[in-house]
Tab-separated table of C-alpha atoms in Angstrom:
chain	number	residue	atom	x	y	z
A	1	MET	CA	-9.847	-25.049	-4.995
A	2	ASP	CA	-10.317	-21.441	-6.017
A	3	ILE	CA	-11.928	-19.211	-3.432
A	4	HIS	CA	-14.177	-16.331	-4.431
A	5	PRO	CA	-16.134	-13.966	-2.197
A	6	THR	CA	-19.753	-14.895	-1.720
A	7	ARG	CA	-22.390	-12.262	-2.364
A	8	GLY	CA	-25.022	-13.011	0.241
A	9	GLY	CA	-25.855	-16.277	1.963
A	10	THR	CA	-23.435	-18.894	3.214
A	11	ARG	CA	-21.512	-21.741	1.663
A	12	LEU	CA	-18.932	-24.333	2.662
A	13	MET	CA	-15.289	-23.231	2.409
A	14	THR	CA	-12.586	-25.907	2.472
A	15	GLU	CA	-8.869	-25.255	1.993
A	16	ALA	CA	-5.642	-25.768	3.902
A	17	GLY	CA	-7.350	-26.948	7.072
A	18	VAL	CA	-9.984	-24.202	7.132
A	19	THR	CA	-13.399	-25.834	6.948
A	20	GLY	CA	-16.925	-25.034	7.998
A	21	ARG	CA	-19.792	-22.799	7.043
A	22	ALA	CA	-19.126	-19.313	5.814
A	23	VAL	CA	-19.699	-16.683	8.468
A	24	SER	CA	-21.727	-13.723	7.318
A	25	ALA	CA	-20.683	-10.243	8.330
A	26	ALA	CA	-23.857	-10.092	10.401
A	27	ASP	CA	-22.816	-13.217	12.330
A	28	PRO	CA	-19.199	-12.494	13.305
A	29	ALA	CA	-19.226	-14.709	16.391
A	30	ALA	CA	-19.947	-17.977	14.573
A	31	PRO	CA	-17.181	-20.597	14.878
A	32	LEU	CA	-14.315	-20.938	12.431
A	33	ASP	CA	-12.491	-24.247	12.150
A	34	GLY	CA	-8.736	-24.123	11.617
A	35	VAL	CA	-8.127	-21.162	13.940
A	36	LEU	CA	-6.084	-22.247	16.960
A	37	GLU	CA	-6.407	-21.171	20.535
A	38	PRO	CA	-3.294	-19.126	21.391
A	39	GLU	CA	-2.221	-21.560	24.120
A	40	GLU	CA	-2.359	-24.470	21.674
A	41	ALA	CA	-0.338	-22.550	19.087
A	42	LEU	CA	2.252	-21.618	21.718
A	43	ALA	CA	2.674	-25.227	22.750
A	44	LEU	CA	3.192	-26.303	19.141
A	45	LEU	CA	5.728	-23.562	18.461
A	46	ARG	CA	7.690	-24.285	21.626
A	47	ALA	CA	7.794	-27.986	20.828
A	48	ASP	CA	8.928	-27.377	17.244
A	49	PRO	CA	9.659	-23.813	16.072
A	50	GLU	CA	9.416	-25.021	12.458
A	51	ALA	CA	6.014	-26.668	12.870
A	52	PHE	CA	4.567	-23.865	10.747
A	53	ALA	CA	6.700	-23.198	7.674
A	54	ALA	CA	6.426	-23.075	3.906
A	55	PHE	CA	8.591	-26.182	3.529
A	56	THR	CA	6.628	-28.313	6.030
A	57	GLY	CA	3.268	-27.924	4.349
A	58	GLN	CA	1.938	-25.656	7.134
A	59	PRO	CA	2.664	-22.123	5.869
A	60	LEU	CA	-0.245	-20.522	7.740
A	61	LEU	CA	-0.778	-20.072	11.473
A	62	ALA	CA	-4.105	-18.483	12.425
A	63	VAL	CA	-4.943	-17.854	16.085
A	64	TRP	CA	-7.717	-16.152	17.976
A	65	ALA	CA	-6.781	-12.622	19.049
A	66	ARG	CA	-7.634	-13.108	22.707
A	67	GLY	CA	-5.604	-13.187	25.878
A	68	PRO	CA	-1.918	-12.471	26.443
A	69	SER	CA	-0.982	-15.766	24.786
A	70	ALA	CA	-2.013	-14.335	21.412
A	71	VAL	CA	0.647	-11.649	21.794
A	72	ALA	CA	3.196	-14.290	22.785
A	73	VAL	CA	2.401	-16.281	19.613
A	74	ALA	CA	3.296	-13.314	17.418
A	75	GLU	CA	6.414	-12.490	19.398
A	76	LEU	CA	7.611	-16.085	19.017
A	77	GLY	CA	6.466	-16.656	15.450
A	78	ARG	CA	7.200	-13.377	13.681
A	79	HIS	CA	10.703	-14.495	12.692
A	80	LEU	CA	9.565	-17.897	11.412
A	81	PRO	CA	8.842	-18.805	7.759
A	82	SER	CA	5.058	-18.777	8.008
A	83	VAL	CA	2.171	-16.352	7.621
A	84	LEU	CA	0.764	-15.284	11.007
A	85	VAL	CA	-2.879	-14.243	11.215
A	86	ALA	CA	-4.748	-12.962	14.266
A	87	VAL	CA	-8.512	-13.481	14.017
A	88	ALA	CA	-11.037	-11.365	15.929
A	89	PRO	CA	-14.740	-11.731	15.031
A	90	ASP	CA	-15.255	-8.414	16.806
A	91	LEU	CA	-12.919	-5.860	18.359
A	92	SER	CA	-14.517	-5.552	21.786
A	93	ASP	CA	-12.019	-7.461	23.950
A	94	LEU	CA	-8.556	-7.411	22.406
A	95	PRO	CA	-5.448	-8.129	24.481
A	96	PRO	CA	-3.148	-5.120	24.898
A	97	GLY	CA	-0.331	-5.133	22.378
A	98	VAL	CA	-1.896	-7.527	19.876
A	99	GLU	CA	-1.890	-4.931	17.094
A	100	THR	CA	1.862	-4.341	17.370
A	101	ALA	CA	2.990	-7.852	18.339
A	102	GLY	CA	4.021	-8.823	14.815
A	103	PHE	CA	1.070	-10.527	13.134
A	104	ASP	CA	1.191	-10.371	9.344
A	105	ILE	CA	-2.581	-9.929	9.047
A	106	LEU	CA	-5.112	-8.732	11.617
A	107	LEU	CA	-8.424	-10.152	10.412
A	108	THR	CA	-11.878	-9.280	11.705
A	109	GLY	CA	-15.505	-9.719	10.749
A	110	VAL	CA	-16.285	-6.095	11.593
A	111	PRO	CA	-17.042	-4.016	8.474
A	112	ASP	CA	-14.800	-0.977	7.957
A	113	PRO	CA	-12.596	-1.625	10.997
A	114	PRO	CA	-9.886	0.796	12.101
A	115	ALA	CA	-6.341	0.265	10.878
A	116	PRO	CA	-4.431	-2.013	11.009
A	117	TRP	CA	-7.367	-4.445	10.982
A	118	ALA	CA	-8.774	-5.756	7.709
A	119	GLY	CA	-12.465	-6.507	7.475
A	120	PRO	CA	-14.733	-7.871	4.760
A	121	ILE	CA	-14.234	-6.285	1.333
A	122	GLY	CA	-17.540	-5.932	-0.473
A	123	PRO	CA	-21.152	-6.778	0.419
A	124	GLY	CA	-21.770	-10.318	1.608
A	125	VAL	CA	-18.064	-11.123	2.087
A	126	SER	CA	-17.513	-12.826	5.422
A	127	LEU	CA	-14.728	-13.417	7.869
A	128	ALA	CA	-14.660	-17.067	6.754
A	129	ASP	CA	-14.373	-16.012	3.105
A	130	SER	CA	-11.327	-13.885	3.902
A	131	LEU	CA	-9.639	-16.575	5.962
A	132	ALA	CA	-10.346	-19.246	3.362
A	133	ALA	CA	-8.906	-17.082	0.583
A	134	ILE	CA	-5.722	-16.508	2.582
A	135	ALA	CA	-5.459	-20.224	3.371
A	136	ALA	CA	-5.971	-21.112	-0.284
A	137	MET	CA	-3.214	-18.765	-1.398
A	138	THR	CA	-0.690	-19.971	1.174
A	139	ARG	CA	-1.413	-23.574	0.205
A	140	ARG	CA	-1.180	-22.878	-3.539
A	141	VAL	CA	2.081	-20.880	-3.479
A	142	PRO	CA	3.574	-21.258	0.002
A	143	ALA	CA	7.044	-19.986	-0.898
A	144	ALA	CA	5.753	-16.764	-2.452
A	145	ALA	CA	3.166	-16.152	0.288
A	146	VAL	CA	5.692	-16.611	3.087
A	147	ALA	CA	8.381	-14.623	1.235
A	148	PHE	CA	5.969	-11.693	0.941
A	149	ALA	CA	5.207	-11.780	4.669
A	150	GLN	CA	8.892	-12.033	5.595
A	151	LEU	CA	9.861	-9.259	3.210
A	152	VAL	CA	7.409	-6.667	4.487
A	153	ARG	CA	8.103	-7.528	8.145
A	154	TYR	CA	11.647	-6.354	7.456
A	155	SER	CA	11.296	-3.723	4.765
A	156	ALA	CA	8.444	-1.766	6.392
A	157	GLY	CA	11.049	-0.222	8.699
A	158	LEU	CA	13.573	0.621	5.985
A	159	ASP	CA	14.067	3.790	4.005
A	160	VAL	CA	11.631	3.678	1.090
A	161	ARG	CA	14.467	3.338	-1.454
A	162	ASP	CA	16.157	0.551	0.458
A	163	ALA	CA	12.816	-1.235	0.618
A	164	VAL	CA	12.620	-1.151	-3.205
A	165	ILE	CA	16.028	-2.876	-3.378
A	166	ALA	CA	15.003	-5.474	-0.788
A	167	GLU	CA	11.887	-6.222	-2.839
A	168	SER	CA	14.008	-6.837	-5.934
A	169	PHE	CA	16.192	-9.357	-4.068
A	170	THR	CA	13.085	-11.282	-2.996
A	171	TYR	CA	11.492	-11.075	-6.441
A	172	SER	CA	14.672	-12.373	-8.078
A	173	THR	CA	14.930	-15.254	-5.631
A	174	LEU	CA	11.381	-16.343	-6.438
A	175	GLN	CA	12.037	-16.023	-10.180
A	176	GLY	CA	14.390	-18.982	-9.789
A	177	GLY	CA	11.852	-21.066	-7.860
A	178	PRO	CA	9.418	-23.796	-8.904
A	179	GLU	CA	6.238	-21.780	-8.279
A	180	PHE	CA	7.104	-19.138	-10.868
A	181	ALA	CA	8.380	-21.822	-13.259
A	182	SER	CA	5.025	-23.589	-12.970
A	183	TRP	CA	3.150	-20.371	-13.690
A	184	LEU	CA	5.344	-19.652	-16.717
A	185	ALA	CA	4.796	-23.131	-18.106
A	186	GLY	CA	1.046	-22.915	-17.610
A	187	HIS	CA	0.775	-19.538	-19.346
A	188	ARG	CA	3.293	-20.049	-22.135
A	189	ALA	CA	0.725	-20.470	-24.929
A	190	GLU	CA	-1.310	-17.480	-23.748
A	191	ARG	CA	1.802	-15.314	-23.549
A	192	GLU	CA	2.860	-16.309	-27.059
A	193	ARG	CA	-0.589	-15.419	-28.436
A	194	ARG	CA	-0.477	-12.028	-26.720
A	195	ALA	CA	3.014	-11.354	-28.009
A	196	ALA	CA	1.950	-12.147	-31.578
A	197	ARG	CA	-1.084	-9.865	-31.371
A	198	ARG	CA	0.952	-7.020	-29.922
A	199	ALA	CA	3.666	-7.355	-32.548
A	200	ALA	CA	1.067	-7.227	-35.313
A	201	ALA	CA	-0.583	-4.139	-33.831
A	202	ALA	CA	2.525	-2.373	-32.561
A	203	PRO	CA	1.921	1.402	-32.816
A	204	ALA	CA	4.525	3.807	-34.132
A	205	GLU	CA	3.912	6.222	-31.245
A	206	PRO	CA	6.176	6.192	-28.199
A	207	ALA	CA	5.014	4.148	-25.206
A	208	VAL	CA	5.327	7.184	-22.917
A	209	LEU	CA	4.457	10.754	-23.885
A	210	VAL	CA	6.000	13.786	-22.190
A	211	GLU	CA	4.083	17.058	-22.380
A	212	ARG	CA	4.996	20.440	-20.921
A	213	ASP	CA	2.332	22.792	-19.569
A	214	GLY	CA	3.919	25.815	-17.944
A	215	ASP	CA	5.914	24.579	-14.982
A	216	GLU	CA	4.112	21.207	-15.035
A	217	LEU	CA	5.411	18.072	-16.708
A	218	TRP	CA	2.733	15.621	-17.824
A	219	ILE	CA	3.860	12.007	-18.199
A	220	VAL	CA	1.335	9.904	-20.127
A	221	LEU	CA	1.301	6.119	-20.498
A	222	ASN	CA	0.558	5.612	-24.185
A	223	ARG	CA	-0.171	1.923	-24.783
A	224	PRO	CA	-3.988	2.055	-24.648
A	225	ARG	CA	-4.426	-1.036	-26.869
A	226	VAL	CA	-2.901	-3.180	-24.116
A	227	HIS	CA	-4.187	-1.200	-21.130
A	228	ASN	CA	-0.771	0.444	-20.703
A	229	ALA	CA	0.951	-2.793	-19.727
A	230	VAL	CA	4.397	-2.048	-18.341
A	231	GLY	CA	7.069	-3.556	-20.567
A	232	ARG	CA	10.583	-2.442	-21.389
A	233	ASP	CA	9.410	0.466	-23.539
A	234	VAL	CA	7.124	1.852	-20.832
A	235	ARG	CA	9.786	1.261	-18.182
A	236	ASP	CA	12.478	3.083	-20.141
A	237	GLY	CA	10.083	5.884	-21.083
A	238	LEU	CA	9.082	6.485	-17.466
A	239	VAL	CA	12.662	6.394	-16.219
A	240	ALA	CA	13.651	8.937	-18.876
A	241	ALA	CA	10.655	11.175	-18.126
A	242	PHE	CA	11.324	11.268	-14.391
A	243	GLY	CA	14.991	11.889	-15.196
A	244	LEU	CA	13.935	14.929	-17.238
A	245	ALA	CA	11.945	16.244	-14.274
A	246	GLU	CA	14.973	15.757	-12.050
A	247	SER	CA	17.336	17.613	-14.364
A	248	ASP	CA	15.133	20.596	-15.247
A	249	PRO	CA	14.793	23.090	-12.369
A	250	SER	CA	11.995	24.933	-14.183
A	251	ILE	CA	9.662	21.950	-13.635
A	252	ALA	CA	7.716	22.496	-10.425
A	253	GLN	CA	5.529	19.407	-10.435
A	254	VAL	CA	4.828	16.186	-12.299
A	255	ARG	CA	1.458	14.743	-13.276
A	256	LEU	CA	1.132	11.093	-14.292
A	257	ARG	CA	-1.804	9.573	-16.168
A	258	GLY	CA	-2.642	6.784	-18.620
A	259	ARG	CA	-4.493	6.851	-21.948
A	260	GLY	CA	-7.316	4.476	-22.789
A	261	ARG	CA	-9.645	2.443	-20.599
A	262	SER	CA	-7.198	1.781	-17.741
A	263	PHE	CA	-4.314	3.557	-16.102
A	264	SER	CA	-2.282	0.342	-16.287
A	265	SER	CA	-2.927	-3.391	-16.297
A	266	GLY	CA	0.481	-4.034	-14.718
A	267	GLY	CA	3.532	-5.854	-15.986
A	268	ASP	CA	3.557	-6.983	-19.617
A	269	LEU	CA	3.120	-10.742	-19.253
A	270	THR	CA	4.697	-11.368	-22.652
A	271	GLU	CA	8.046	-10.201	-21.247
A	272	PHE	CA	8.010	-12.267	-18.048
A	273	GLY	CA	10.934	-14.672	-17.770
A	274	LEU	CA	12.854	-13.325	-20.787
A	275	LEU	CA	16.052	-12.279	-18.983
A	276	PRO	CA	18.672	-15.030	-18.805
A	277	ASP	CA	18.865	-15.377	-15.014
A	278	PRO	CA	17.519	-13.856	-11.761
A	279	ALA	CA	20.817	-12.092	-11.018
A	280	ARG	CA	20.657	-10.199	-14.318
A	281	ALA	CA	16.991	-9.452	-13.703
A	282	HIS	CA	17.825	-7.930	-10.309
A	283	ALA	CA	20.562	-5.780	-11.839
A	284	VAL	CA	18.206	-4.451	-14.522
A	285	ARG	CA	15.348	-3.953	-12.077
A	286	THR	CA	17.460	-1.802	-9.780
A	287	THR	CA	19.370	0.209	-12.416
A	288	ARG	CA	16.287	0.876	-14.572
A	289	SER	CA	13.885	1.313	-11.665
A	290	ILE	CA	10.676	3.279	-12.207
A	291	PRO	CA	10.044	3.886	-8.471
A	292	LEU	CA	13.637	4.929	-7.790
A	293	ALA	CA	13.511	7.331	-10.759
A	294	LEU	CA	10.212	8.777	-9.487
A	295	LEU	CA	11.613	9.250	-5.992
A	296	ARG	CA	14.849	10.712	-7.364
A	297	CYS	CA	13.134	13.374	-9.457
A	298	GLY	CA	12.452	15.413	-6.319
A	299	ARG	CA	9.241	16.982	-7.653
A	300	PRO	CA	5.750	16.510	-6.194
A	301	VAL	CA	4.018	13.886	-8.322
A	302	THR	CA	0.252	13.571	-8.727
A	303	ALA	CA	-1.033	10.332	-10.251
A	304	TYR	CA	-4.455	10.174	-11.917
A	305	VAL	CA	-5.753	6.607	-12.111
A	306	HIS	CA	-8.842	5.008	-13.620
A	307	GLY	CA	-10.201	1.701	-14.811
A	308	THR	CA	-8.532	-1.523	-13.720
A	309	CYS	CA	-5.230	-0.889	-11.961
A	310	VAL	CA	-3.281	-4.110	-11.542
A	311	GLY	CA	0.195	-4.842	-10.166
A	312	ALA	CA	2.550	-2.086	-11.309
A	313	GLY	CA	-0.573	-0.052	-12.106
A	314	VAL	CA	-1.162	0.146	-8.334
A	315	GLU	CA	2.418	0.074	-7.091
A	316	ILE	CA	3.860	2.947	-9.145
A	317	PRO	CA	1.170	5.576	-8.457
A	318	ALA	CA	1.322	4.699	-4.757
A	319	PHE	CA	4.772	6.378	-4.714
A	320	ALA	CA	3.203	9.670	-5.817
A	321	ARG	CA	2.621	12.420	-3.298
A	322	ARG	CA	-1.043	12.462	-4.304
A	323	VAL	CA	-3.257	9.841	-5.976
A	324	VAL	CA	-6.531	10.906	-7.597
A	325	ALA	CA	-8.823	8.018	-8.603
A	326	ASP	CA	-11.941	7.771	-10.713
A	327	PRO	CA	-14.892	6.438	-8.658
A	328	ALA	CA	-15.008	3.253	-10.765
A	329	THR	CA	-11.322	2.418	-10.315
A	330	THR	CA	-10.329	-0.958	-8.885
A	331	PHE	CA	-6.948	-2.023	-7.516
A	332	ARG	CA	-5.494	-5.531	-7.421
A	333	LEU	CA	-2.145	-7.206	-6.723
A	334	PRO	CA	-1.823	-10.429	-8.780
A	335	GLU	CA	1.810	-11.391	-8.259
A	336	ILE	CA	1.655	-13.976	-5.464
A	337	PRO	CA	-0.458	-16.489	-7.475
A	338	MET	CA	2.305	-16.254	-10.090
A	339	GLY	CA	4.847	-17.404	-7.511
A	340	LEU	CA	6.283	-13.885	-7.112
A	341	VAL	CA	5.946	-10.812	-4.931
A	342	PRO	CA	5.135	-7.340	-6.294
A	343	GLY	CA	8.075	-6.187	-8.414
A	344	ALA	CA	7.395	-2.517	-9.148
A	345	GLY	CA	7.980	-1.301	-5.603
A	346	GLY	CA	4.595	-2.220	-4.138
A	347	THR	CA	6.010	-3.763	-0.974
A	348	SER	CA	7.519	-0.333	-0.355
A	349	SER	CA	4.869	2.086	-1.664
A	350	ILE	CA	1.637	0.290	-0.770
A	351	VAL	CA	2.892	-0.782	2.648
A	352	ARG	CA	3.676	2.856	3.466
A	353	ARG	CA	0.221	3.959	2.422
A	354	VAL	CA	-2.037	1.256	3.917
A	355	GLY	CA	0.196	-0.504	6.452
A	356	ARG	CA	1.952	-3.848	6.364
A	357	GLU	CA	-1.021	-5.877	7.621
A	358	ARG	CA	-3.516	-4.585	5.071
A	359	ALA	CA	-0.992	-4.844	2.232
A	360	THR	CA	-0.458	-8.500	3.153
A	361	TYR	CA	-4.202	-9.091	3.267
A	362	LEU	CA	-4.646	-7.524	-0.167
A	363	SER	CA	-1.863	-9.620	-1.675
A	364	LEU	CA	-2.783	-12.925	-0.035
A	365	THR	CA	-6.466	-12.760	-0.938
A	366	GLY	CA	-5.797	-11.483	-4.460
A	367	TRP	CA	-9.085	-9.597	-4.241
A	368	ALA	CA	-9.802	-6.254	-5.881
A	369	LEU	CA	-10.154	-3.107	-3.802
A	370	ASP	CA	-12.679	-0.510	-4.913
A	371	ALA	CA	-11.925	3.196	-4.933
A	372	ALA	CA	-13.963	3.970	-1.832
A	373	THR	CA	-12.167	1.361	0.277
A	374	ALA	CA	-8.820	2.393	-1.227
A	375	ALA	CA	-9.520	5.949	-0.063
A	376	GLU	CA	-10.477	4.754	3.439
A	377	TRP	CA	-7.227	2.792	3.637
A	378	GLY	CA	-5.067	5.673	2.335
A	379	LEU	CA	-4.128	4.157	-1.015
A	380	VAL	CA	-6.059	6.993	-2.704
A	381	ASP	CA	-6.100	10.638	-1.633
A	382	GLU	CA	-9.048	11.913	-3.677
A	383	ILE	CA	-11.925	10.409	-5.660
A	384	ARG	CA	-13.314	12.287	-8.641
A	385	PRO	CA	-13.944	11.610	-12.333
A	386	VAL	CA	-10.754	10.728	-14.206
A	387	GLY	CA	-10.706	9.561	-17.824
A	388	GLY	CA	-8.073	8.231	-20.140
A	389	ASP	CA	-8.781	10.427	-23.165
A	390	ASP	CA	-8.191	13.927	-21.822
A	391	HIS	CA	-6.142	15.605	-19.148
A	392	PRO	CA	-7.928	15.272	-15.802
A	393	THR	CA	-9.473	18.405	-14.339
A	394	ARG	CA	-6.779	19.954	-12.220
């Protein structure tokens, strides 16, 4: 069943072994079914290290964050093919070392908790809502959910460029899997309709504009009719624009923005699955890489974002030195429900801005993050009015 945040009140949540009444943020100590005592989880893992795995139907292991056994669970389970979640209704009595033991998500009912903990996003959203959303996602697409957790466990410690390459390997692997194939089949008709509409309304203007203003280079996403969806034309335009910044020593800084109602709605769904095989897709993704081109340009980049930023529309600006967001901006990572992981560098850029645990929470709930929370987490550096029609105030 689909899980959506409640907005006040309580309701029953049932998915992947997580059942019971929703726990309001004001009632963080209420019981949650499906969360194991650490000693019980340890016994299960010692008896069968693969008891919790994507391929056994148990891709999620959630334990209470109390006592030294909770730390032992993470130390034993962090190399296994499952998503590990530590649950703490409050943060008053945590065992030493639990935050660095290796849990993929540190989940609490405390609003606005300190990093690396993730608390309720939005009014009325409870600890039970968050846990149920994570459980629903791991049950729906276990291979993608577990692959994301495994990837960022490893790549969080890599050089940022190496992490982009590691992401592409994982993305390509999942492109050949049944979860992505199922998503493609289910969205084929919608994708064909979108492709027909876009072909009929294809503008003559370039997908990416490059404008010079003194020693500044402005790079402008120019597909406003489709919310600046990132297809081949946008990809190639961005790679070329960042290449120009790299090759011209008179350019001191780069500013990135998008025309229209949104900075970017993410990857162009009409182009998903068009390359002949995952190996070719990996080769293209790493030779024509937007994040690698941005990092290579060697100039400070400021990204101005607004509207609905989805997928690549979150991942690419997160590589910038500075991100300025309109107060009404929202951020969302939609790739895991598609049977994939982020493919525009998000497991590198977002993880380095908000931390591995919060990035996993954001991806495995699929929920939108508002600008204020994004700023608290470090995904955004400044909030002020940003529009898509004119250059932002500098």
